[in-house]
mmCIF file of C-alpha atoms and ligand atoms in Angstrom:
data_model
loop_
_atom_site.group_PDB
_atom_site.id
_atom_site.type_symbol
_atom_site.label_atom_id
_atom_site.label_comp_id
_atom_site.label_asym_id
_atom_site.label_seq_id
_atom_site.Cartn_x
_atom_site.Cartn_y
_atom_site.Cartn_z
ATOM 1 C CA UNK A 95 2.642 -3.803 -28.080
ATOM 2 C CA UNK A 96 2.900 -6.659 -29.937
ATOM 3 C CA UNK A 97 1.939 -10.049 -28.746
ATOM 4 C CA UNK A 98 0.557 -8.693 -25.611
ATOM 5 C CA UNK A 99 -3.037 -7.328 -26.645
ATOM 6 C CA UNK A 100 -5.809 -8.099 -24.927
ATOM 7 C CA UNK A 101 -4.196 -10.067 -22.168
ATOM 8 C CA UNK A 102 -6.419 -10.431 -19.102
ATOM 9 C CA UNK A 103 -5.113 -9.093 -15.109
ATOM 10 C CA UNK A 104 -7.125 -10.331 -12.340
ATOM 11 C CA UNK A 105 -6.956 -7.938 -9.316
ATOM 12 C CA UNK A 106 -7.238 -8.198 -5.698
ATOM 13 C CA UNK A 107 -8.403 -5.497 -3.736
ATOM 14 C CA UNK A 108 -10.260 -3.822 -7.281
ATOM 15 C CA UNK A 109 -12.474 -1.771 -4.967
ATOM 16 C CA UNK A 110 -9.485 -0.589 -2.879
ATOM 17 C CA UNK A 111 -6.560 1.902 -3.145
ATOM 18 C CA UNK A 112 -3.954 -0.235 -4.149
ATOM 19 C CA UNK A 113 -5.963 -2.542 -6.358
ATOM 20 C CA UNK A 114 -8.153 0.349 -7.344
ATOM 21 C CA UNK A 115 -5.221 2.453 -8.681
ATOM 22 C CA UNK A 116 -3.888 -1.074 -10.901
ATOM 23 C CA UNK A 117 -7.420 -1.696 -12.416
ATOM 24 C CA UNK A 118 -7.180 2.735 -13.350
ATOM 25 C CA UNK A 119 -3.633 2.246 -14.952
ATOM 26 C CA UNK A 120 -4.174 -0.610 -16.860
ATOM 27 C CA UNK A 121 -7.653 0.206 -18.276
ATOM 28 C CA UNK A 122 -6.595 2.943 -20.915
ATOM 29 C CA UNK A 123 -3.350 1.235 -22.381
ATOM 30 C CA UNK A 124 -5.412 -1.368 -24.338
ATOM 31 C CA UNK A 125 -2.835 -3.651 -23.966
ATOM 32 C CA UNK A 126 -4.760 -5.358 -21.542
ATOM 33 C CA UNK A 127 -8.308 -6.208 -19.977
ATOM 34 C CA UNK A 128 -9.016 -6.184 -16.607
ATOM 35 C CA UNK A 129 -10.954 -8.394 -14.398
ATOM 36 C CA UNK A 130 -11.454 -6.918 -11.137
ATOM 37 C CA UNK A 131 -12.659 -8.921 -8.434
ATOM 38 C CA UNK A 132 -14.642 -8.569 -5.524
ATOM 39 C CA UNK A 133 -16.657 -9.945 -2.742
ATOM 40 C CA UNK A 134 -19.705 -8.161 -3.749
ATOM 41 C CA UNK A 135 -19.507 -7.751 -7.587
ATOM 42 C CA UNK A 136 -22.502 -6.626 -7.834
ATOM 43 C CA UNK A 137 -21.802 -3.142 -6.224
ATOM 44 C CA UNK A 138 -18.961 -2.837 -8.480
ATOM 45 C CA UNK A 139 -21.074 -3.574 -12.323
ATOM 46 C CA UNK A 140 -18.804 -0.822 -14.295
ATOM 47 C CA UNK A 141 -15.698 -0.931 -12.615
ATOM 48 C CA UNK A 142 -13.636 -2.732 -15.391
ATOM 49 C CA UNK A 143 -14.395 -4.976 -18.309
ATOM 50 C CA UNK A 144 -15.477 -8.062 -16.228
ATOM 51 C CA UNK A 145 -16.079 -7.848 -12.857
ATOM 52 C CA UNK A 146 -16.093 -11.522 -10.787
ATOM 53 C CA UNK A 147 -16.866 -12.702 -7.570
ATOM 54 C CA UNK A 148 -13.147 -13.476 -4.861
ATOM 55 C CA UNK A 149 -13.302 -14.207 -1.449
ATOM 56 C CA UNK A 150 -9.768 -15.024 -0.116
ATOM 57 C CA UNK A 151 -11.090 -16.825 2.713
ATOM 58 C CA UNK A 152 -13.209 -19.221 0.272
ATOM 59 C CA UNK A 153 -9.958 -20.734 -1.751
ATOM 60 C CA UNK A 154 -12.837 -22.251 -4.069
ATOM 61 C CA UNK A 155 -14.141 -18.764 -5.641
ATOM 62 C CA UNK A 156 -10.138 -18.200 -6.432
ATOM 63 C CA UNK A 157 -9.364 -20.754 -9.221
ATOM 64 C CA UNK A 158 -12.237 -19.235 -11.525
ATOM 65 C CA UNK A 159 -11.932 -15.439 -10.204
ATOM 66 C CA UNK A 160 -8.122 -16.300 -11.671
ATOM 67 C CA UNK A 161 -9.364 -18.865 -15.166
ATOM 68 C CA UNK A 162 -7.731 -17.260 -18.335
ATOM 69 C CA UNK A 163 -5.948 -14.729 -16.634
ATOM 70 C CA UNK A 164 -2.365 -13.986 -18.173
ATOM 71 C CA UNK A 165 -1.761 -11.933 -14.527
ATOM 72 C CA UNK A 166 -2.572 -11.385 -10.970
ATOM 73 C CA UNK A 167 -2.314 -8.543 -8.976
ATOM 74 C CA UNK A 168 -2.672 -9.671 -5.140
ATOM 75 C CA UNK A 169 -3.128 -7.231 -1.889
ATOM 76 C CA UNK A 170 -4.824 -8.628 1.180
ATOM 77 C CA UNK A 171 -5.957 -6.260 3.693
ATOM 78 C CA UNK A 172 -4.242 -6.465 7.148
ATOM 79 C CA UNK A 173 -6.603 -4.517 8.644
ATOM 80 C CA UNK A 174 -10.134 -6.402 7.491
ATOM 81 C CA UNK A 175 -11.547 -8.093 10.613
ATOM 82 C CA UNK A 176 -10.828 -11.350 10.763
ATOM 83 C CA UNK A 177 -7.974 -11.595 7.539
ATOM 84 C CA UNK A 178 -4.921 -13.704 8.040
ATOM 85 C CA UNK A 179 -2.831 -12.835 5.336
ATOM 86 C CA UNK A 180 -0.507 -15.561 5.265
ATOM 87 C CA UNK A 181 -3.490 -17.943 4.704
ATOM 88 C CA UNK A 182 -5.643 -15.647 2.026
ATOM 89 C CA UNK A 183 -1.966 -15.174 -0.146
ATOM 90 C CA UNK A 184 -1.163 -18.441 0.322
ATOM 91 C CA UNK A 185 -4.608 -19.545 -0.988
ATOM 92 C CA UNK A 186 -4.191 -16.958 -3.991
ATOM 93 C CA UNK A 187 -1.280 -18.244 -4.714
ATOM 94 C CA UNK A 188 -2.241 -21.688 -5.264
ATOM 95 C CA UNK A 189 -4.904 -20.760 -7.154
ATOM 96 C CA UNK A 190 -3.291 -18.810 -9.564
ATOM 97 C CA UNK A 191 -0.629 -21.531 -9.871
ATOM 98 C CA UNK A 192 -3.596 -23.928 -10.565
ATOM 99 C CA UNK A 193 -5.250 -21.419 -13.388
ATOM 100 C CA UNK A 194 -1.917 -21.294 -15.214
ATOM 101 C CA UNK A 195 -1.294 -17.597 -14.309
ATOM 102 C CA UNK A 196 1.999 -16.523 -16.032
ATOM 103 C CA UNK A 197 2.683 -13.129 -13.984
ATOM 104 C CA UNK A 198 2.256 -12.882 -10.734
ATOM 105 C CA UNK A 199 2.447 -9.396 -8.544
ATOM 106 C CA UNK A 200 2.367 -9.444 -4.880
ATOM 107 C CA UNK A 201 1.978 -6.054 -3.021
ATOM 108 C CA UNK A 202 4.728 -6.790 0.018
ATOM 109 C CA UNK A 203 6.123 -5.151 2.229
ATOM 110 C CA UNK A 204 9.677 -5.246 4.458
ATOM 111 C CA UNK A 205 10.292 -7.912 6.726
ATOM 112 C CA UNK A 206 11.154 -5.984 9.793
ATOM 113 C CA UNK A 207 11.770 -8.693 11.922
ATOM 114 C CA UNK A 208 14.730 -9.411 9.572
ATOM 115 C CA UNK A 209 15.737 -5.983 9.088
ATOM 116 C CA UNK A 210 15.314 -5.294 13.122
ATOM 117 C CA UNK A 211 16.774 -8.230 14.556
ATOM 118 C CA UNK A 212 13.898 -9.262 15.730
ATOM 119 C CA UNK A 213 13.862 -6.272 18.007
ATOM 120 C CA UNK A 214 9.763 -4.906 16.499
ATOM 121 C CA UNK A 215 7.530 -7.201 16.161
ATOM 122 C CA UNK A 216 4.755 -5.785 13.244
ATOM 123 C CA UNK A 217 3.026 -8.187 11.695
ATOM 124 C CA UNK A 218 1.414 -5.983 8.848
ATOM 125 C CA UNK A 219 4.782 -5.784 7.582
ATOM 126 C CA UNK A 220 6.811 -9.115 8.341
ATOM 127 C CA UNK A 221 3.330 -11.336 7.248
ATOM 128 C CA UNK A 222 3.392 -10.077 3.938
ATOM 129 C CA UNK A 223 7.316 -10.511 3.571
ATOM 130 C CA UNK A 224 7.066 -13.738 4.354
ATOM 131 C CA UNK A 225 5.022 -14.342 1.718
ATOM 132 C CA UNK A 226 7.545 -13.519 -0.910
ATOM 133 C CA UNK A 227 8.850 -16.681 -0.874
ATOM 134 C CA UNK A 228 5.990 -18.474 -1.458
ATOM 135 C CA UNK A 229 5.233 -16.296 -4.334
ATOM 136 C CA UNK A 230 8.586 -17.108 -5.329
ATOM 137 C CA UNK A 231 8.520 -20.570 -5.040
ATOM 138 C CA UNK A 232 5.126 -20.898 -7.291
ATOM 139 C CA UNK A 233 6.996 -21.363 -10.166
ATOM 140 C CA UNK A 234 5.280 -18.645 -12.270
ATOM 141 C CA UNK A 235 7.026 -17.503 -15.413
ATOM 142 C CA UNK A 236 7.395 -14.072 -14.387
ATOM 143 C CA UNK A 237 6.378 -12.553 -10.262
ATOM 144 C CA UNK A 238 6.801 -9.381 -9.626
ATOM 145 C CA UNK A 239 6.434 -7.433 -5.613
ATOM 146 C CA UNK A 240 5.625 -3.670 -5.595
ATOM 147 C CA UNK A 241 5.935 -1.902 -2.219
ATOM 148 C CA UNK A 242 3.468 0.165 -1.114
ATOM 149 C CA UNK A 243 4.544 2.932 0.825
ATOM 150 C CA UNK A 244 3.071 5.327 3.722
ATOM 151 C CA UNK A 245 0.040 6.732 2.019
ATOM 152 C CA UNK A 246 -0.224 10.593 1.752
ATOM 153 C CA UNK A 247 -3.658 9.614 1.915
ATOM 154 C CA UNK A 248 -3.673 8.363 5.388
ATOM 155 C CA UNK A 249 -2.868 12.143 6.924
ATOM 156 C CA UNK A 250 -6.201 12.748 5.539
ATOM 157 C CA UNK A 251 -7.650 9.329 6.959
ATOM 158 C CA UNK A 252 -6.574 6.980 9.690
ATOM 159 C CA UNK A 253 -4.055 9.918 10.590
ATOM 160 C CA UNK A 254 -5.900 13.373 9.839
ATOM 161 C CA UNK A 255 -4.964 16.322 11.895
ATOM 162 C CA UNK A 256 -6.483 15.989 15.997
ATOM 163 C CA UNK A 257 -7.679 18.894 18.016
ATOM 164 C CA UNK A 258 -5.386 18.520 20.107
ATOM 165 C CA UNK A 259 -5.346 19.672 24.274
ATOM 166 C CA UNK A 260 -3.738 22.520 24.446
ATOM 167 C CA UNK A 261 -5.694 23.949 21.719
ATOM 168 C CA UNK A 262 -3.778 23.659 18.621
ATOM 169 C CA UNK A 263 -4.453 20.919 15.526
ATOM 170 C CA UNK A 264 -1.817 18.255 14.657
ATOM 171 C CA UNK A 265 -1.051 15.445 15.332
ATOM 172 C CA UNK A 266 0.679 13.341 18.701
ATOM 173 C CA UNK A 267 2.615 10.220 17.345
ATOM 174 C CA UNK A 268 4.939 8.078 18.770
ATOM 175 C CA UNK A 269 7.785 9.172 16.586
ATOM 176 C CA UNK A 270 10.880 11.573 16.793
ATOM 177 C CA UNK A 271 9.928 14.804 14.734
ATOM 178 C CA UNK A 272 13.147 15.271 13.176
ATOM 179 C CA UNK A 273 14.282 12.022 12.027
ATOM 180 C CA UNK A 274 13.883 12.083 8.059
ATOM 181 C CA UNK A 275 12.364 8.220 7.905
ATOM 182 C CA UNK A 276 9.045 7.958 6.115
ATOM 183 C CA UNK A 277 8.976 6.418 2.518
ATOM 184 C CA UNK A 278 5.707 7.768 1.652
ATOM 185 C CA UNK A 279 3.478 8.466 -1.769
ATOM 186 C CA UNK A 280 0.302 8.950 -3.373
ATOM 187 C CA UNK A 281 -0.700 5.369 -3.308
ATOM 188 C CA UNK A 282 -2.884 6.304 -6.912
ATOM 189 C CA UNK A 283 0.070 6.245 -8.320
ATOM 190 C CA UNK A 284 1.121 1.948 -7.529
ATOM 191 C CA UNK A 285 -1.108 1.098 -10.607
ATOM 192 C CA UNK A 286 1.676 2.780 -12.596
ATOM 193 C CA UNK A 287 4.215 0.478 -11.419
ATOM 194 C CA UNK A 288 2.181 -2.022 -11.469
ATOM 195 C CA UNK A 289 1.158 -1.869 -15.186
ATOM 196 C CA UNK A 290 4.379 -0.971 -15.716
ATOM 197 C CA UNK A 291 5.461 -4.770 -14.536
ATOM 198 C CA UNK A 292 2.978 -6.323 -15.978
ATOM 199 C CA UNK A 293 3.939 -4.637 -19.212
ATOM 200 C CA UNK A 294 7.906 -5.388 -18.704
ATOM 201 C CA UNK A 295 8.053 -8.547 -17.637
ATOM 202 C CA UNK A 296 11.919 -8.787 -18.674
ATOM 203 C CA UNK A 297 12.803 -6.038 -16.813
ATOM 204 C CA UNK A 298 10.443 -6.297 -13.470
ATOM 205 C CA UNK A 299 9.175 -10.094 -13.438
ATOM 206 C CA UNK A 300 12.144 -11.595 -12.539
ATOM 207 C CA UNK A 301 11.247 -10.908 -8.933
ATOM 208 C CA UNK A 302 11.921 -7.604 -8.851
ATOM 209 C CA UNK A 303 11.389 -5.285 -5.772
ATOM 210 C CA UNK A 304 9.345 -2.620 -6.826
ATOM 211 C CA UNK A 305 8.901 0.241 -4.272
ATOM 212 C CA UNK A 306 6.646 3.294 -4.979
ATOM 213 C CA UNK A 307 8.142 6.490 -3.422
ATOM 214 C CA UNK A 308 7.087 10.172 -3.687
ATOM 215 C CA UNK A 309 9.224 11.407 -1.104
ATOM 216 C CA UNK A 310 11.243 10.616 1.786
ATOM 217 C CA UNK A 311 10.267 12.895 5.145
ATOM 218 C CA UNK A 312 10.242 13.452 8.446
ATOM 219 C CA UNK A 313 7.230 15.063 10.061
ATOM 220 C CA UNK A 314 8.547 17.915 11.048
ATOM 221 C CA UNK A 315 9.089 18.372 6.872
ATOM 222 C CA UNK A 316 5.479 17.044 6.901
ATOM 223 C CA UNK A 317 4.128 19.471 8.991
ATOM 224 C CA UNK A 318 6.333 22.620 7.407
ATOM 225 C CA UNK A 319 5.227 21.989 3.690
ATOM 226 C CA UNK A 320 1.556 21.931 4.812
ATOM 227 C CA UNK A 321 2.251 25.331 7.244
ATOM 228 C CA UNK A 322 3.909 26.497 4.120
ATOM 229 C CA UNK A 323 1.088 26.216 1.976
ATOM 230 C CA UNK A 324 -1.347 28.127 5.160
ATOM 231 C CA UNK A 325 -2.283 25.823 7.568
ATOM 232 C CA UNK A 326 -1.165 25.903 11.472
ATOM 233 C CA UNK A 327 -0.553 22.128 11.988
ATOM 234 C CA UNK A 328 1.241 21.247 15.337
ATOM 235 C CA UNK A 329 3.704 17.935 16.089
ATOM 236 C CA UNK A 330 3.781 16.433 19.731
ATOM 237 C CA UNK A 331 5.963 13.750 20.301
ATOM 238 C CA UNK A 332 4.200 11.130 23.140
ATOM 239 C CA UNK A 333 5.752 8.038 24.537
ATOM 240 C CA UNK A 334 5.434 4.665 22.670
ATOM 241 C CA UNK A 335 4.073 2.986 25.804
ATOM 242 C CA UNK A 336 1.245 5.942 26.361
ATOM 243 C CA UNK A 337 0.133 5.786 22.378
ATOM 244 C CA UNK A 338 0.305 1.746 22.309
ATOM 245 C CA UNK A 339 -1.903 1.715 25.498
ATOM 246 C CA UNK A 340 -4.567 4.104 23.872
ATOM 247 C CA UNK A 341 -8.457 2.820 23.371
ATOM 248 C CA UNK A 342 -8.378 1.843 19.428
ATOM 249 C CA UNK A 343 -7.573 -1.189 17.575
ATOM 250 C CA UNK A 344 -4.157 -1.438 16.380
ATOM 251 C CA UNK A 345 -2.486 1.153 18.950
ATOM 252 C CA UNK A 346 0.252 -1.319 20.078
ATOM 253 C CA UNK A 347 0.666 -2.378 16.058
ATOM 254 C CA UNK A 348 1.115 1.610 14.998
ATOM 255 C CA UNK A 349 3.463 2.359 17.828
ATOM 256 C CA UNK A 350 5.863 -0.491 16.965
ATOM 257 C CA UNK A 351 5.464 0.416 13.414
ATOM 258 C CA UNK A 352 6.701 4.279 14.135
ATOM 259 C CA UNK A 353 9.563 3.329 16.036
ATOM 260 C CA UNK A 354 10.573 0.716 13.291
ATOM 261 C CA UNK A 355 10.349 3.296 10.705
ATOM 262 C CA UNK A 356 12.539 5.791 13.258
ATOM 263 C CA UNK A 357 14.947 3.282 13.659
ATOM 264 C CA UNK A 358 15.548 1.857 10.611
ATOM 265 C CA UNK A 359 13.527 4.041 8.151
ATOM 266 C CA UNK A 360 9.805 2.490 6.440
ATOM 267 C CA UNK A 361 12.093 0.725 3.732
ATOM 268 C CA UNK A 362 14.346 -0.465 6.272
ATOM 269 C CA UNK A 363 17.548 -0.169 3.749
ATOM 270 C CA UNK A 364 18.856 1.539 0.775
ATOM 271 C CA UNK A 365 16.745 1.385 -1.385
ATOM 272 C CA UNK A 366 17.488 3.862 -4.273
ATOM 273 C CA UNK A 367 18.219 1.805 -7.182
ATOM 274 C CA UNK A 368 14.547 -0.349 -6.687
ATOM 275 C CA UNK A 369 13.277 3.135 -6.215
ATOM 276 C CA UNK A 370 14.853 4.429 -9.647
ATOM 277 C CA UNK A 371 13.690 0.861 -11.719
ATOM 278 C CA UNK A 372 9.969 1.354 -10.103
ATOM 279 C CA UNK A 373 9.720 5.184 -11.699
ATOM 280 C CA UNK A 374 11.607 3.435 -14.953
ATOM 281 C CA UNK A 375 9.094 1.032 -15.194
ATOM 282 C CA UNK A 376 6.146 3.164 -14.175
ATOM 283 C CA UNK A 377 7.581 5.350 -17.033
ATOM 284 C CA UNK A 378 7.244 8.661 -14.344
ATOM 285 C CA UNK A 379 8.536 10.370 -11.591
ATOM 286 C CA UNK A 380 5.928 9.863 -8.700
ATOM 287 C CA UNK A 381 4.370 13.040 -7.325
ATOM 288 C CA UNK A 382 5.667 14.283 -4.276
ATOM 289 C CA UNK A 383 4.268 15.398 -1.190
ATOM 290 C CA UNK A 384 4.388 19.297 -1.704
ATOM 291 C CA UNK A 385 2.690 18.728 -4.681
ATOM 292 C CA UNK A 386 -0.046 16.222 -3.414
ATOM 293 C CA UNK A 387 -0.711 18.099 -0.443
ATOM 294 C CA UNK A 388 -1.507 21.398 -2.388
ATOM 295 C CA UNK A 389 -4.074 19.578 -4.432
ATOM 296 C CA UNK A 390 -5.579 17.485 -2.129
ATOM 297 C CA UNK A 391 -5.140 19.022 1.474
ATOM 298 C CA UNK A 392 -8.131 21.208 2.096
ATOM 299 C CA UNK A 393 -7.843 24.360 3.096
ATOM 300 C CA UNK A 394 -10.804 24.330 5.756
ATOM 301 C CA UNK A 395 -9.342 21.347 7.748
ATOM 302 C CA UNK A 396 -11.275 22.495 10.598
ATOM 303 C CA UNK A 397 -14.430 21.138 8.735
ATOM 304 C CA UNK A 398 -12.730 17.971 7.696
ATOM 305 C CA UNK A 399 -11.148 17.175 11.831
ATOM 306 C CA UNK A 400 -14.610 17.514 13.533
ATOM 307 C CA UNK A 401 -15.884 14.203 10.623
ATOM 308 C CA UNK A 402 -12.294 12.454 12.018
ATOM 309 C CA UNK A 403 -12.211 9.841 14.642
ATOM 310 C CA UNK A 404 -9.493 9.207 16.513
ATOM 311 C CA UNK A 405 -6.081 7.337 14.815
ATOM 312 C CA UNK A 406 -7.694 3.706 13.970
ATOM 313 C CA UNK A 407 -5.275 2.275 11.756
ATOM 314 C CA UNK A 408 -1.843 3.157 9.231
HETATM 315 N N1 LIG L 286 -2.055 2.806 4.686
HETATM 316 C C1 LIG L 286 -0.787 2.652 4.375
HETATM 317 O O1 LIG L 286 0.033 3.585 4.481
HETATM 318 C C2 LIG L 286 -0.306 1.318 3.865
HETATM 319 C C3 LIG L 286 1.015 1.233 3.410
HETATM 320 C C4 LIG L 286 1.487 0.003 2.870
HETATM 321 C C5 LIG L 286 0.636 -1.081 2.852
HETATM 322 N N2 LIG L 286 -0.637 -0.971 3.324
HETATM 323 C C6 LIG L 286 -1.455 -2.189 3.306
HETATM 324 O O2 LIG L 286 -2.513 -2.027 2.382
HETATM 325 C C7 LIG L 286 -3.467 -3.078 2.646
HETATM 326 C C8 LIG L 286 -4.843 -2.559 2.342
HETATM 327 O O3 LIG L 286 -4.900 -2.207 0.985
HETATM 328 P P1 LIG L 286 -5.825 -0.983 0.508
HETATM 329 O O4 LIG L 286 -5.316 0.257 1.155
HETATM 330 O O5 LIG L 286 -5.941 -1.048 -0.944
HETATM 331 O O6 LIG L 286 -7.188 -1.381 1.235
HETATM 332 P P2 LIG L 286 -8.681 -0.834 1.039
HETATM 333 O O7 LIG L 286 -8.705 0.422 0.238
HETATM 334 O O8 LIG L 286 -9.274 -0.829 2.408
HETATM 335 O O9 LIG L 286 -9.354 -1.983 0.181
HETATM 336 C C9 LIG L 286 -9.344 -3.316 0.612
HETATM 337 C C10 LIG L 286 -9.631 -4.176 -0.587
HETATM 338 O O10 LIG L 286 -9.410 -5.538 -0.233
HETATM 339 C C11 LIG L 286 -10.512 -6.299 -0.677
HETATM 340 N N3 LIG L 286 -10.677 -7.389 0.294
HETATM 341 C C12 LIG L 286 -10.622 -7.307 1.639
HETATM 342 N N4 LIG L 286 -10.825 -8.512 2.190
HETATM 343 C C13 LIG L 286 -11.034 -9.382 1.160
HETATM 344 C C14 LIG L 286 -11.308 -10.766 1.086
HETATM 345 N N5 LIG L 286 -11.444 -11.512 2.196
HETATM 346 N N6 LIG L 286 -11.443 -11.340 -0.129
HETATM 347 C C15 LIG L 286 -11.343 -10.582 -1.253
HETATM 348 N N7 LIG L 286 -11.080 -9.254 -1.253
HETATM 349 C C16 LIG L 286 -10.928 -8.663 -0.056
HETATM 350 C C17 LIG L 286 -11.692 -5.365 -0.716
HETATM 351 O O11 LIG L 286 -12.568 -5.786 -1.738
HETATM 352 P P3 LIG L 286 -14.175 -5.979 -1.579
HETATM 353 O O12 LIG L 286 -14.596 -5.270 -0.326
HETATM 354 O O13 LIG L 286 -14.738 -5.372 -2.838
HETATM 355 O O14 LIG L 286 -14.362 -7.445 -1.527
HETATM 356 C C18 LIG L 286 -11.050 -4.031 -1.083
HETATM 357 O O15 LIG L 286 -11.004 -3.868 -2.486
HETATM 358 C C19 LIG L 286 -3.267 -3.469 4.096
HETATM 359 O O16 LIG L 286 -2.872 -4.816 4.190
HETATM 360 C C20 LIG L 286 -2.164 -2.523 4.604
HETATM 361 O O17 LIG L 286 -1.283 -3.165 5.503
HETATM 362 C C21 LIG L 286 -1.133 0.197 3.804
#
């Protein structure tokens, strides 16, 4: 594309799965180089043509990790020890603002204090909404936000498949079974979108809500495409109160977050049209779950539960 070659994206989170899958899509399309950043670089020598040192809670290593860079792709990580998101993104902000960064994306996610009424309080989701504005505010030419959305990925990691008591392996949530509500995806598939923006800045950096969605299930549909494809998986329904007071980090901030997504769905509105311009933009439809699962749930799950630890985080 003309008048676009060779321009530089910094990303966030290059190590990761969202910032992972943007470094993967925009590496073949030549249109642009990638700088992917990192707290230990050094680990990380061939991920992408440059690879730089970023700490988001050292606001100096930001203004160079972002020097020269045409665009920024920012995630912060809720769940890292320690991170307060509001003050890493506002830092990254700043910094990009300072480095002259023309595009800015910001991987958000829905403000369901807003959409609730204040009635769930979950901070993984409302921080980073709150952050839009800032983001917003920067003055960059073009910003873009891409939504993230429940990972297939975590049923085979925070949330894999339990033994559970009575015998049988599934999985005991805090969520009605039959209540179609989870915007979910094969979070691989966000660097599409993301390139995508970065590529189309008329059409998606204009502060555009970009959500990535594979499919839109309940867990009972969960559970009966992976029976359908041979395994025995089992759904138990359990109080909010008895999940939230269970011994793991996070127990109180998953239960809120499944009765937010029962009650108002994990987008938290209609959301088909940003749905439709994401997959326009990503120039695909994204995969959905019957066909992830097939290629990527194994068949010996036994083998896979006994590694598993109890639900940590989603
Ligand atoms: N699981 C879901 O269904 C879901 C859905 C929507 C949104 N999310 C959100 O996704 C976020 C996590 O993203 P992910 O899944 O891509 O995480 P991930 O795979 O665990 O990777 C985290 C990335 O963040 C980087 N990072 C962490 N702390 C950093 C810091 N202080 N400075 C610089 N880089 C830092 C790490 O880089 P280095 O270690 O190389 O420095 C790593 O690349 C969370 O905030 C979560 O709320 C998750």
């Amino acid at each position: 594309m003309q008048g676009s070659t060779n321009k530089l994206i910094a990303v966030i989170g290059a190590t990761g799965q969202q910032g992972g899958a943007v470094v993967r899509a925009l590496q073949p399309s030549r249109q642009f180089k990638v700088r992917a950043l990192s707290r230990d670089p050094d680990k990380h020598r061939e991920l992408a043509d440059e690879i730089v040192r970023a700490e988001l809670n050292l606001p100096e290593t930001l203004r160079s990790a972002f020097e020269g860079a045409y665009g920024v792709f920012l995630v912060t990580n809720f769940w890292e020890k320690g991170a307060n998101e509001p003050k890493q993104a506002t830092a990254a902000v700043r910094a990009a603002r300072d480095a002259g960064v023309k595009h800015f994306v910001w991987s958000t996610l829905p403000n369901v204090e807003a959409i609730s009424g204040g009635k769930f309080d979950v901070p993984h989701f409302t921080g980073k909404a709150r952050i839009d504005r800032i983001v917003k505010e920067a003055g960059f030419m073009n910003h873009s936000f891409v939504i993230a959305p429940f990972y297939y990925e975590n049923l085979l990691g925070a949330l894999a498949p339990q033994r559970q008591p009575d015998g049988s392996t599934g999985w005991a949530l805090p969520l009605d079974p039959a209540v179609r509500c989870l915007h979910m995806g094969y979070i691989s598939e966000l660097g599409d979108i993301v390139a995508g923006a970065f590529a189309h800045p008329n059409e998606a950096g204009n502060g555009e809500y970009l959500p990535l969605v594979g499919d839109f299930m309940s867990f009972n549909e969960i559970i009966d495409t992976l029976n359908r494809q041979g395994h025995k998986f089992s759904f138990k329904q359990v109080p909010k109160e008895v999940f939230a007071a269970a011994p793991f980090p996070g127990a109180a901030e998953i239960a809120n977050t499944f009765s937010y997504f029962q009650a108002y769905t994990y987008l938290g509105s209609d959301s088909r049209d940003r749905i439709a311009l994401a997959n326009k933009i990503a120039g695909r439809k994204p995969t959905n779950f019957a066909a992830w699962a097939q290629m990527n749930f194994p068949a010996q799950i036994d083998g896979f539960i006994s590694k598993k630890v109890p639900v940590e985080k989603a």
